[in-house]
Amino acid sequence: MSVFSRPMKSGRMFSSPFRFLLSVAFLLSVALSNLGAAERIYSENGFSIRVRYNETARPGDAVFVRLDVTAPELKSGSGDSARLTLYVNGSPSRKADFYSLEKAGSPASMLAGIPLSTWWTPEVSFHLNVSYRPAGKSGFGFDLPFKLSAKKFNSETIVLNQANTEIRTNTSTEKQKQSANLYEIISTKNMSSVFQAAPFTAPTDSKRFTSYFGDRRVFVYSTGSKATSEHYGNDYGIPTGTSVSACASGKVVFADWRISTGYSVIIEHLPGLYSIYYHLSELKCKAGQTVNAGDLIAKSGATGLATGPHLHWEMRLNGEAVDPLFFLKDFAFTE
């Protein structure tokens, strides 16, 4: 256990419109869970903020920060706002607004997450800043230490037949429209879409992986030319027709055919957080449907660009791919 007498200051953040008052702050750090997480208590102007977050992560994971706020006059839906900023080498790199997790009669609980690039390394300097603005009052903020651990990603060469080569090199207007539609969906952040913050579950019982998140790929086309790519999900080697379940409760926002990924499903779970399922043989859900964790949503297959039957499971946070296995832990500190 370590005690911090005062959070670290960040000159850039303190020049923002928020008026940061740090005179009576203190932070209490204790170890939590298997996420490399920490708990800190921040006090300012009658507000007490319990902060929980994963203070270490690997490239391709995410950093999530949870705030539980108490104050004498605090009421549910009071209009308080907060923002999380990740600093890289002293400069603001990525930001995310906090959204409410609270239930009626509970303290204000807020959550924000930021994806971490698979190309970052531990040698880079990081820290987090939380800026909090109570409704109708001056804002304040504090810094949180954060660091990255090392991770080595696999490399693989994939030889494509003529059919798969044609799919990957397809430059048709329809394929471009499908790509634009996908990006629009996964970049949408509906701040009221809170379906499940508890740990997710894998979409299949299989433990057989044929490819991993972050794999560095070289595709060898049937023409002999090559192209490089990064793998954005985990592939389960399962037979065609295997049941595929929703990894968490949420809303189906896409269930249709795509040229590259065949029958595909996308589910929204939290603001800016989506799960994706590709290369399916059958769809068992439809867009607009609300599903619970474990519900049957599809059957696995080998549709689209696939060299064999498998399930591609992907997670997107604020538009960026994050290792799906990260979400099998208590990433939102609900326990």
mmCIF file of C-alpha atoms in Angstrom:
data_model
loop_
_atom_site.group_PDB
_atom_site.id
_atom_site.type_symbol
_atom_site.label_atom_id
_atom_site.label_comp_id
_atom_site.label_asym_id
_atom_site.label_seq_id
_atom_site.Cartn_x
_atom_site.Cartn_y
_atom_site.Cartn_z
ATOM 1 C CA MET A 1 0.000 0.000 0.000
ATOM 2 C CA SER A 2 1.318 3.454 -0.854
ATOM 3 C CA VAL A 3 0.001 6.901 -0.005
ATOM 4 C CA PHE A 4 0.261 9.877 -2.361
ATOM 5 C CA SER A 5 0.032 13.277 -0.676
ATOM 6 C CA ARG A 6 -0.962 15.017 -3.900
ATOM 7 C CA PRO A 7 -1.685 13.969 -7.494
ATOM 8 C CA MET A 8 0.840 14.920 -10.160
ATOM 9 C CA LYS A 9 0.093 18.102 -12.074
ATOM 10 C CA SER A 10 -0.214 18.348 -15.827
ATOM 11 C CA GLY A 11 0.395 21.822 -17.215
ATOM 12 C CA ARG A 12 -1.502 21.210 -20.454
ATOM 13 C CA MET A 13 -4.632 19.945 -18.757
ATOM 14 C CA PHE A 14 -4.619 22.709 -16.175
ATOM 15 C CA SER A 15 -4.761 25.358 -18.902
ATOM 16 C CA SER A 16 -8.158 24.062 -20.077
ATOM 17 C CA PRO A 17 -11.485 25.787 -19.252
ATOM 18 C CA PHE A 18 -11.742 23.629 -16.133
ATOM 19 C CA ARG A 19 -10.446 25.417 -13.019
ATOM 20 C CA PHE A 20 -8.493 22.734 -11.267
ATOM 21 C CA LEU A 21 -8.285 23.012 -7.494
ATOM 22 C CA LEU A 22 -5.962 20.477 -5.929
ATOM 23 C CA SER A 23 -5.283 21.948 -2.491
ATOM 24 C CA VAL A 24 -6.747 19.164 -0.356
ATOM 25 C CA ALA A 25 -6.384 16.140 -2.597
ATOM 26 C CA PHE A 26 -5.045 12.828 -1.438
ATOM 27 C CA LEU A 27 -4.793 9.440 -3.143
ATOM 28 C CA LEU A 28 -4.809 6.049 -1.517
ATOM 29 C CA SER A 29 -3.462 3.212 -3.652
ATOM 30 C CA VAL A 30 -4.219 -0.444 -3.046
ATOM 31 C CA ALA A 31 -3.934 -3.511 -5.217
ATOM 32 C CA LEU A 32 -7.071 -4.900 -6.840
ATOM 33 C CA SER A 33 -7.983 -7.934 -9.029
ATOM 34 C CA ASN A 34 -6.017 -9.551 -11.826
ATOM 35 C CA LEU A 35 -6.151 -6.473 -14.050
ATOM 36 C CA GLY A 36 -3.124 -4.846 -12.447
ATOM 37 C CA ALA A 37 -5.633 -2.406 -10.990
ATOM 38 C CA ALA A 38 -5.512 0.186 -8.266
ATOM 39 C CA GLU A 39 -7.955 2.039 -6.055
ATOM 40 C CA ARG A 40 -7.542 5.684 -5.093
ATOM 41 C CA ILE A 41 -9.642 8.134 -3.110
ATOM 42 C CA TYR A 42 -9.702 11.746 -4.224
ATOM 43 C CA SER A 43 -11.273 14.506 -2.117
ATOM 44 C CA GLU A 44 -12.044 18.067 -3.190
ATOM 45 C CA ASN A 45 -14.580 20.718 -2.105
ATOM 46 C CA GLY A 46 -16.861 18.265 -0.295
ATOM 47 C CA PHE A 47 -16.677 15.672 -3.067
ATOM 48 C CA SER A 48 -15.208 12.230 -2.463
ATOM 49 C CA ILE A 49 -14.296 10.262 -5.584
ATOM 50 C CA ARG A 50 -13.396 6.602 -5.388
ATOM 51 C CA VAL A 51 -11.219 5.867 -8.414
ATOM 52 C CA ARG A 52 -10.608 2.347 -9.701
ATOM 53 C CA TYR A 53 -8.589 1.643 -12.824
ATOM 54 C CA ASN A 54 -6.062 -0.729 -14.344
ATOM 55 C CA GLU A 55 -2.763 1.090 -13.811
ATOM 56 C CA THR A 56 -0.906 -1.362 -16.044
ATOM 57 C CA ALA A 57 -1.897 -2.904 -19.371
ATOM 58 C CA ARG A 58 -0.413 -4.496 -22.465
ATOM 59 C CA PRO A 59 -0.306 -3.058 -25.982
ATOM 60 C CA GLY A 60 -3.667 -3.752 -27.632
ATOM 61 C CA ASP A 61 -5.536 -3.795 -24.312
ATOM 62 C CA ALA A 62 -7.458 -0.830 -22.901
ATOM 63 C CA VAL A 63 -7.357 1.337 -19.809
ATOM 64 C CA PHE A 64 -10.682 1.748 -17.992
ATOM 65 C CA VAL A 65 -11.280 4.201 -15.167
ATOM 66 C CA ARG A 66 -14.315 4.033 -12.876
ATOM 67 C CA LEU A 67 -15.434 6.929 -10.685
ATOM 68 C CA ASP A 68 -17.837 6.527 -7.759
ATOM 69 C CA VAL A 69 -18.712 10.008 -6.548
ATOM 70 C CA THR A 70 -20.339 11.006 -3.278
ATOM 71 C CA ALA A 71 -21.239 14.497 -2.065
ATOM 72 C CA PRO A 72 -23.892 15.846 0.339
ATOM 73 C CA GLU A 73 -25.942 17.423 -2.456
ATOM 74 C CA LEU A 74 -25.247 14.851 -5.185
ATOM 75 C CA LYS A 75 -28.381 13.453 -6.805
ATOM 76 C CA SER A 76 -28.925 10.853 -9.503
ATOM 77 C CA GLY A 77 -28.727 12.382 -12.964
ATOM 78 C CA SER A 78 -27.332 15.648 -11.590
ATOM 79 C CA GLY A 79 -25.597 16.500 -14.869
ATOM 80 C CA ASP A 80 -22.017 16.126 -13.633
ATOM 81 C CA SER A 81 -19.495 15.423 -16.383
ATOM 82 C CA ALA A 82 -15.969 14.032 -16.559
ATOM 83 C CA ARG A 83 -13.305 13.299 -19.152
ATOM 84 C CA LEU A 84 -10.389 10.858 -19.257
ATOM 85 C CA THR A 85 -7.210 11.811 -21.139
ATOM 86 C CA LEU A 86 -4.228 9.579 -21.875
ATOM 87 C CA TYR A 87 -0.912 11.409 -22.109
ATOM 88 C CA VAL A 88 1.890 9.878 -24.181
ATOM 89 C CA ASN A 89 5.369 11.334 -23.681
ATOM 90 C CA GLY A 90 3.812 14.325 -21.941
ATOM 91 C CA SER A 91 1.309 15.208 -24.669
ATOM 92 C CA PRO A 92 -2.446 14.441 -24.742
ATOM 93 C CA SER A 93 -2.994 11.522 -27.102
ATOM 94 C CA ARG A 94 -6.478 10.064 -26.600
ATOM 95 C CA LYS A 95 -9.602 11.204 -24.783
ATOM 96 C CA ALA A 96 -12.895 9.660 -23.709
ATOM 97 C CA ASP A 97 -15.886 11.152 -21.903
ATOM 98 C CA PHE A 98 -17.207 9.300 -18.862
ATOM 99 C CA TYR A 99 -20.728 7.869 -19.003
ATOM 100 C CA SER A 100 -23.046 7.031 -16.124
ATOM 101 C CA LEU A 101 -23.377 3.504 -14.722
ATOM 102 C CA GLU A 102 -25.442 4.480 -11.726
ATOM 103 C CA LYS A 103 -28.732 3.013 -10.599
ATOM 104 C CA ALA A 104 -31.475 4.909 -8.815
ATOM 105 C CA GLY A 105 -30.471 5.705 -5.243
ATOM 106 C CA SER A 106 -26.794 4.834 -5.692
ATOM 107 C CA PRO A 107 -23.770 7.144 -5.756
ATOM 108 C CA ALA A 108 -22.843 8.572 -9.140
ATOM 109 C CA SER A 109 -20.871 5.819 -10.897
ATOM 110 C CA MET A 110 -19.093 6.732 -14.115
ATOM 111 C CA LEU A 111 -16.891 4.772 -16.524
ATOM 112 C CA ALA A 112 -14.561 5.621 -19.406
ATOM 113 C CA GLY A 113 -12.206 3.513 -21.485
ATOM 114 C CA ILE A 114 -9.380 4.241 -23.913
ATOM 115 C CA PRO A 115 -7.895 1.679 -26.351
ATOM 116 C CA LEU A 116 -4.123 1.190 -26.388
ATOM 117 C CA SER A 117 -2.237 0.795 -29.657
ATOM 118 C CA THR A 118 -0.609 -2.551 -30.406
ATOM 119 C CA TRP A 119 2.412 -0.591 -31.651
ATOM 120 C CA TRP A 120 3.210 1.165 -28.370
ATOM 121 C CA THR A 121 6.053 -0.135 -26.197
ATOM 122 C CA PRO A 122 6.887 0.103 -22.455
ATOM 123 C CA GLU A 123 9.656 2.609 -23.198
ATOM 124 C CA VAL A 124 7.014 5.245 -23.945
ATOM 125 C CA SER A 125 5.971 7.485 -21.026
ATOM 126 C CA PHE A 126 2.273 7.460 -20.079
ATOM 127 C CA HIS A 127 -0.039 8.983 -17.515
ATOM 128 C CA LEU A 128 -3.778 9.593 -17.196
ATOM 129 C CA ASN A 129 -5.718 12.693 -16.281
ATOM 130 C CA VAL A 130 -9.285 12.821 -14.981
ATOM 131 C CA SER A 131 -11.130 16.129 -15.215
ATOM 132 C CA TYR A 132 -14.395 16.327 -13.287
ATOM 133 C CA ARG A 133 -17.007 19.076 -13.424
ATOM 134 C CA PRO A 134 -19.897 19.034 -10.931
ATOM 135 C CA ALA A 135 -23.063 20.521 -12.379
ATOM 136 C CA GLY A 136 -23.055 24.273 -11.857
ATOM 137 C CA LYS A 137 -19.697 24.290 -10.076
ATOM 138 C CA SER A 138 -16.028 24.771 -10.855
ATOM 139 C CA GLY A 139 -14.206 21.767 -12.233
ATOM 140 C CA PHE A 140 -11.170 20.056 -10.801
ATOM 141 C CA GLY A 141 -8.877 17.245 -11.861
ATOM 142 C CA PHE A 142 -6.092 14.857 -10.953
ATOM 143 C CA ASP A 143 -3.470 12.684 -12.619
ATOM 144 C CA LEU A 144 -3.103 8.923 -12.359
ATOM 145 C CA PRO A 145 0.108 6.986 -13.026
ATOM 146 C CA PHE A 146 -0.089 4.425 -15.805
ATOM 147 C CA LYS A 147 2.409 2.165 -17.531
ATOM 148 C CA LEU A 148 2.539 -0.379 -20.310
ATOM 149 C CA SER A 149 4.022 -3.859 -20.042
ATOM 150 C CA ALA A 150 5.670 -5.706 -22.904
ATOM 151 C CA LYS A 151 3.868 -8.006 -25.319
ATOM 152 C CA LYS A 152 5.179 -9.862 -28.349
ATOM 153 C CA PHE A 153 2.764 -10.457 -31.212
ATOM 154 C CA ASN A 154 2.872 -13.458 -33.535
ATOM 155 C CA SER A 155 3.741 -13.273 -37.210
ATOM 156 C CA GLU A 156 2.110 -15.505 -39.795
ATOM 157 C CA THR A 157 2.001 -15.966 -43.558
ATOM 158 C CA ILE A 158 -1.346 -16.845 -45.121
ATOM 159 C CA VAL A 159 -1.502 -18.193 -48.678
ATOM 160 C CA LEU A 160 -4.764 -17.290 -50.403
ATOM 161 C CA ASN A 161 -6.414 -19.168 -53.243
ATOM 162 C CA GLN A 162 -7.918 -17.328 -56.205
ATOM 163 C CA ALA A 163 -11.346 -16.876 -54.571
ATOM 164 C CA ASN A 164 -9.909 -15.354 -51.388
ATOM 165 C CA THR A 165 -7.457 -13.259 -53.389
ATOM 166 C CA GLU A 166 -10.375 -11.781 -55.323
ATOM 167 C CA ILE A 167 -12.221 -10.980 -52.101
ATOM 168 C CA ARG A 168 -9.255 -9.219 -50.511
ATOM 169 C CA THR A 169 -8.316 -7.235 -53.618
ATOM 170 C CA ASN A 170 -11.936 -6.334 -54.404
ATOM 171 C CA THR A 171 -12.201 -2.556 -54.837
ATOM 172 C CA SER A 172 -15.876 -2.418 -55.824
ATOM 173 C CA THR A 173 -18.180 0.406 -54.773
ATOM 174 C CA GLU A 174 -20.258 -2.087 -52.775
ATOM 175 C CA LYS A 175 -17.280 -3.231 -50.732
ATOM 176 C CA GLN A 176 -16.296 0.377 -50.065
ATOM 177 C CA LYS A 177 -19.845 1.137 -48.891
ATOM 178 C CA GLN A 178 -19.755 -1.849 -46.556
ATOM 179 C CA SER A 179 -16.436 -0.710 -45.079
ATOM 180 C CA ALA A 180 -17.742 2.831 -44.558
ATOM 181 C CA ASN A 181 -20.903 1.476 -42.902
ATOM 182 C CA LEU A 182 -18.862 -0.699 -40.560
ATOM 183 C CA TYR A 183 -16.672 2.222 -39.532
ATOM 184 C CA GLU A 184 -19.713 4.413 -38.915
ATOM 185 C CA ILE A 185 -21.269 1.766 -36.660
ATOM 186 C CA ILE A 186 -18.208 1.069 -34.516
ATOM 187 C CA SER A 187 -17.376 4.794 -34.237
ATOM 188 C CA THR A 188 -20.813 5.630 -32.828
ATOM 189 C CA LYS A 189 -20.873 6.364 -29.105
ATOM 190 C CA ASN A 190 -24.371 6.476 -27.642
ATOM 191 C CA MET A 191 -23.824 7.654 -24.065
ATOM 192 C CA SER A 192 -27.039 6.012 -22.815
ATOM 193 C CA SER A 193 -26.272 2.556 -24.244
ATOM 194 C CA VAL A 194 -25.277 0.782 -21.048
ATOM 195 C CA PHE A 195 -26.189 -2.911 -21.250
ATOM 196 C CA GLN A 196 -23.446 -4.807 -19.368
ATOM 197 C CA ALA A 197 -20.367 -3.720 -17.442
ATOM 198 C CA ALA A 198 -19.778 -7.078 -15.699
ATOM 199 C CA PRO A 199 -17.072 -9.375 -17.142
ATOM 200 C CA PHE A 200 -17.901 -10.773 -20.574
ATOM 201 C CA THR A 201 -17.799 -14.443 -21.574
ATOM 202 C CA ALA A 202 -16.283 -16.087 -24.643
ATOM 203 C CA PRO A 203 -18.737 -16.638 -27.533
ATOM 204 C CA THR A 204 -17.877 -20.336 -27.755
ATOM 205 C CA ASP A 205 -16.752 -23.082 -25.383
ATOM 206 C CA SER A 206 -13.848 -23.942 -27.672
ATOM 207 C CA LYS A 207 -10.328 -23.226 -26.450
ATOM 208 C CA ARG A 208 -8.715 -23.894 -29.833
ATOM 209 C CA PHE A 209 -7.318 -20.703 -31.331
ATOM 210 C CA THR A 210 -6.096 -20.660 -34.923
ATOM 211 C CA SER A 211 -5.084 -16.977 -34.926
ATOM 212 C CA TYR A 212 -4.685 -14.351 -32.237
ATOM 213 C CA PHE A 213 -5.427 -10.692 -31.780
ATOM 214 C CA GLY A 214 -2.611 -8.478 -33.029
ATOM 215 C CA ASP A 215 -1.000 -11.098 -35.265
ATOM 216 C CA ARG A 216 1.187 -9.479 -37.920
ATOM 217 C CA ARG A 217 0.082 -11.066 -41.182
ATOM 218 C CA VAL A 218 1.518 -11.420 -44.659
ATOM 219 C CA PHE A 219 -1.033 -12.438 -47.288
ATOM 220 C CA VAL A 220 0.337 -14.205 -50.342
ATOM 221 C CA TYR A 221 -2.081 -13.796 -53.251
ATOM 222 C CA SER A 222 -2.693 -16.362 -55.974
ATOM 223 C CA THR A 223 -0.953 -13.921 -58.334
ATOM 224 C CA GLY A 224 2.244 -14.142 -56.288
ATOM 225 C CA SER A 225 2.047 -10.611 -54.876
ATOM 226 C CA LYS A 226 1.954 -9.949 -51.129
ATOM 227 C CA ALA A 227 0.245 -7.590 -48.677
ATOM 228 C CA THR A 228 0.634 -7.006 -44.950
ATOM 229 C CA SER A 229 -2.111 -6.712 -42.365
ATOM 230 C CA GLU A 230 -2.844 -6.799 -38.636
ATOM 231 C CA HIS A 231 -5.374 -9.237 -37.198
ATOM 232 C CA TYR A 232 -8.037 -7.453 -35.166
ATOM 233 C CA GLY A 233 -9.593 -10.387 -33.303
ATOM 234 C CA ASN A 234 -9.191 -13.944 -32.053
ATOM 235 C CA ASP A 235 -10.045 -16.862 -34.327
ATOM 236 C CA TYR A 236 -11.566 -20.026 -32.870
ATOM 237 C CA GLY A 237 -11.063 -23.158 -34.963
ATOM 238 C CA ILE A 238 -14.556 -24.657 -34.726
ATOM 239 C CA PRO A 239 -16.609 -26.650 -37.270
ATOM 240 C CA THR A 240 -19.258 -25.039 -39.423
ATOM 241 C CA GLY A 241 -22.600 -24.965 -37.592
ATOM 242 C CA THR A 242 -21.161 -24.516 -34.085
ATOM 243 C CA SER A 243 -23.298 -22.299 -31.841
ATOM 244 C CA VAL A 244 -22.058 -18.723 -31.392
ATOM 245 C CA SER A 245 -23.294 -16.834 -28.317
ATOM 246 C CA ALA A 246 -23.414 -13.158 -27.413
ATOM 247 C CA CYS A 247 -20.395 -12.418 -25.212
ATOM 248 C CA ALA A 248 -22.464 -9.946 -23.161
ATOM 249 C CA SER A 249 -25.868 -8.314 -23.021
ATOM 250 C CA GLY A 250 -26.445 -5.660 -25.627
ATOM 251 C CA LYS A 251 -28.218 -4.481 -28.735
ATOM 252 C CA VAL A 252 -27.648 -6.040 -32.154
ATOM 253 C CA VAL A 253 -26.755 -3.156 -34.448
ATOM 254 C CA PHE A 254 -25.772 -5.219 -37.507
ATOM 255 C CA ALA A 255 -26.676 -8.709 -38.734
ATOM 256 C CA ASP A 256 -26.108 -9.127 -42.456
ATOM 257 C CA TRP A 257 -23.785 -10.255 -45.246
ATOM 258 C CA ARG A 258 -20.479 -8.516 -46.032
ATOM 259 C CA ILE A 259 -18.145 -9.278 -48.924
ATOM 260 C CA SER A 260 -15.014 -9.568 -46.754
ATOM 261 C CA THR A 261 -16.458 -11.175 -43.628
ATOM 262 C CA GLY A 262 -19.491 -13.122 -44.882
ATOM 263 C CA TYR A 263 -22.438 -13.319 -42.499
ATOM 264 C CA SER A 264 -21.559 -10.929 -39.686
ATOM 265 C CA VAL A 265 -23.013 -9.704 -36.382
ATOM 266 C CA ILE A 266 -22.180 -6.575 -34.367
ATOM 267 C CA ILE A 267 -23.512 -6.002 -30.828
ATOM 268 C CA GLU A 268 -23.344 -2.766 -28.828
ATOM 269 C CA HIS A 269 -22.615 -3.321 -25.104
ATOM 270 C CA LEU A 270 -21.492 0.031 -23.665
ATOM 271 C CA PRO A 271 -21.048 3.499 -25.173
ATOM 272 C CA GLY A 272 -18.428 2.998 -27.891
ATOM 273 C CA LEU A 273 -17.911 -0.706 -27.080
ATOM 274 C CA TYR A 274 -18.930 -3.345 -29.641
ATOM 275 C CA SER A 275 -18.397 -7.073 -30.141
ATOM 276 C CA ILE A 276 -18.072 -8.440 -33.686
ATOM 277 C CA TYR A 277 -18.575 -11.964 -35.058
ATOM 278 C CA TYR A 278 -17.448 -12.861 -38.602
ATOM 279 C CA HIS A 279 -17.549 -15.702 -41.171
ATOM 280 C CA LEU A 280 -20.837 -17.122 -39.886
ATOM 281 C CA SER A 281 -22.899 -19.740 -41.711
ATOM 282 C CA GLU A 282 -26.264 -18.685 -40.249
ATOM 283 C CA LEU A 283 -27.683 -15.652 -38.482
ATOM 284 C CA LYS A 284 -29.905 -16.261 -35.440
ATOM 285 C CA CYS A 285 -30.534 -12.607 -34.584
ATOM 286 C CA LYS A 286 -31.477 -9.408 -36.360
ATOM 287 C CA ALA A 287 -30.577 -5.730 -36.139
ATOM 288 C CA GLY A 288 -32.462 -3.884 -33.394
ATOM 289 C CA GLN A 289 -32.825 -6.984 -31.222
ATOM 290 C CA THR A 290 -31.734 -6.903 -27.571
ATOM 291 C CA VAL A 291 -29.807 -9.976 -26.449
ATOM 292 C CA ASN A 292 -28.510 -11.312 -23.144
ATOM 293 C CA ALA A 293 -25.096 -12.775 -22.451
ATOM 294 C CA GLY A 294 -25.022 -16.365 -23.695
ATOM 295 C CA ASP A 295 -27.933 -16.004 -26.142
ATOM 296 C CA LEU A 296 -27.547 -17.820 -29.456
ATOM 297 C CA ILE A 297 -26.855 -15.234 -32.155
ATOM 298 C CA ALA A 298 -25.392 -17.292 -35.018
ATOM 299 C CA LYS A 299 -23.762 -20.476 -36.270
ATOM 300 C CA SER A 300 -20.077 -20.501 -37.191
ATOM 301 C CA GLY A 301 -18.886 -21.030 -40.732
ATOM 302 C CA ALA A 302 -16.377 -20.070 -43.412
ATOM 303 C CA THR A 303 -18.147 -17.316 -45.338
ATOM 304 C CA GLY A 304 -16.317 -14.323 -46.767
ATOM 305 C CA LEU A 305 -12.500 -14.343 -46.740
ATOM 306 C CA ALA A 306 -11.765 -17.550 -44.841
ATOM 307 C CA THR A 307 -9.316 -20.394 -45.391
ATOM 308 C CA GLY A 308 -11.455 -22.771 -43.306
ATOM 309 C CA PRO A 309 -14.322 -22.950 -40.795
ATOM 310 C CA HIS A 310 -13.774 -20.709 -37.776
ATOM 311 C CA LEU A 311 -15.231 -17.905 -35.680
ATOM 312 C CA HIS A 312 -13.569 -14.507 -35.752
ATOM 313 C CA TRP A 313 -14.386 -12.670 -32.496
ATOM 314 C CA GLU A 314 -13.455 -9.019 -32.299
ATOM 315 C CA MET A 315 -13.962 -6.124 -29.858
ATOM 316 C CA ARG A 316 -13.961 -2.444 -30.792
ATOM 317 C CA LEU A 317 -13.624 0.421 -28.315
ATOM 318 C CA ASN A 318 -14.088 3.947 -29.652
ATOM 319 C CA GLY A 319 -13.558 2.551 -33.138
ATOM 320 C CA GLU A 320 -10.283 0.750 -32.378
ATOM 321 C CA ALA A 321 -9.676 -2.967 -32.030
ATOM 322 C CA VAL A 322 -8.896 -4.209 -28.489
ATOM 323 C CA ASP A 323 -7.904 -7.731 -27.444
ATOM 324 C CA PRO A 324 -11.236 -9.518 -26.734
ATOM 325 C CA LEU A 325 -9.682 -11.493 -23.878
ATOM 326 C CA PHE A 326 -9.244 -8.228 -21.948
ATOM 327 C CA PHE A 327 -13.023 -8.081 -21.464
ATOM 328 C CA LEU A 328 -13.221 -11.510 -19.840
ATOM 329 C CA LYS A 329 -11.822 -9.831 -16.711
ATOM 330 C CA ASP A 330 -13.598 -7.354 -14.440
ATOM 331 C CA PHE A 331 -12.609 -4.438 -16.683
ATOM 332 C CA ALA A 332 -15.300 -2.114 -15.203
ATOM 333 C CA PHE A 333 -14.591 -3.018 -11.538
ATOM 334 C CA THR A 334 -18.078 -4.294 -10.756
ATOM 335 C CA GLU A 335 -17.027 -6.872 -8.160
#
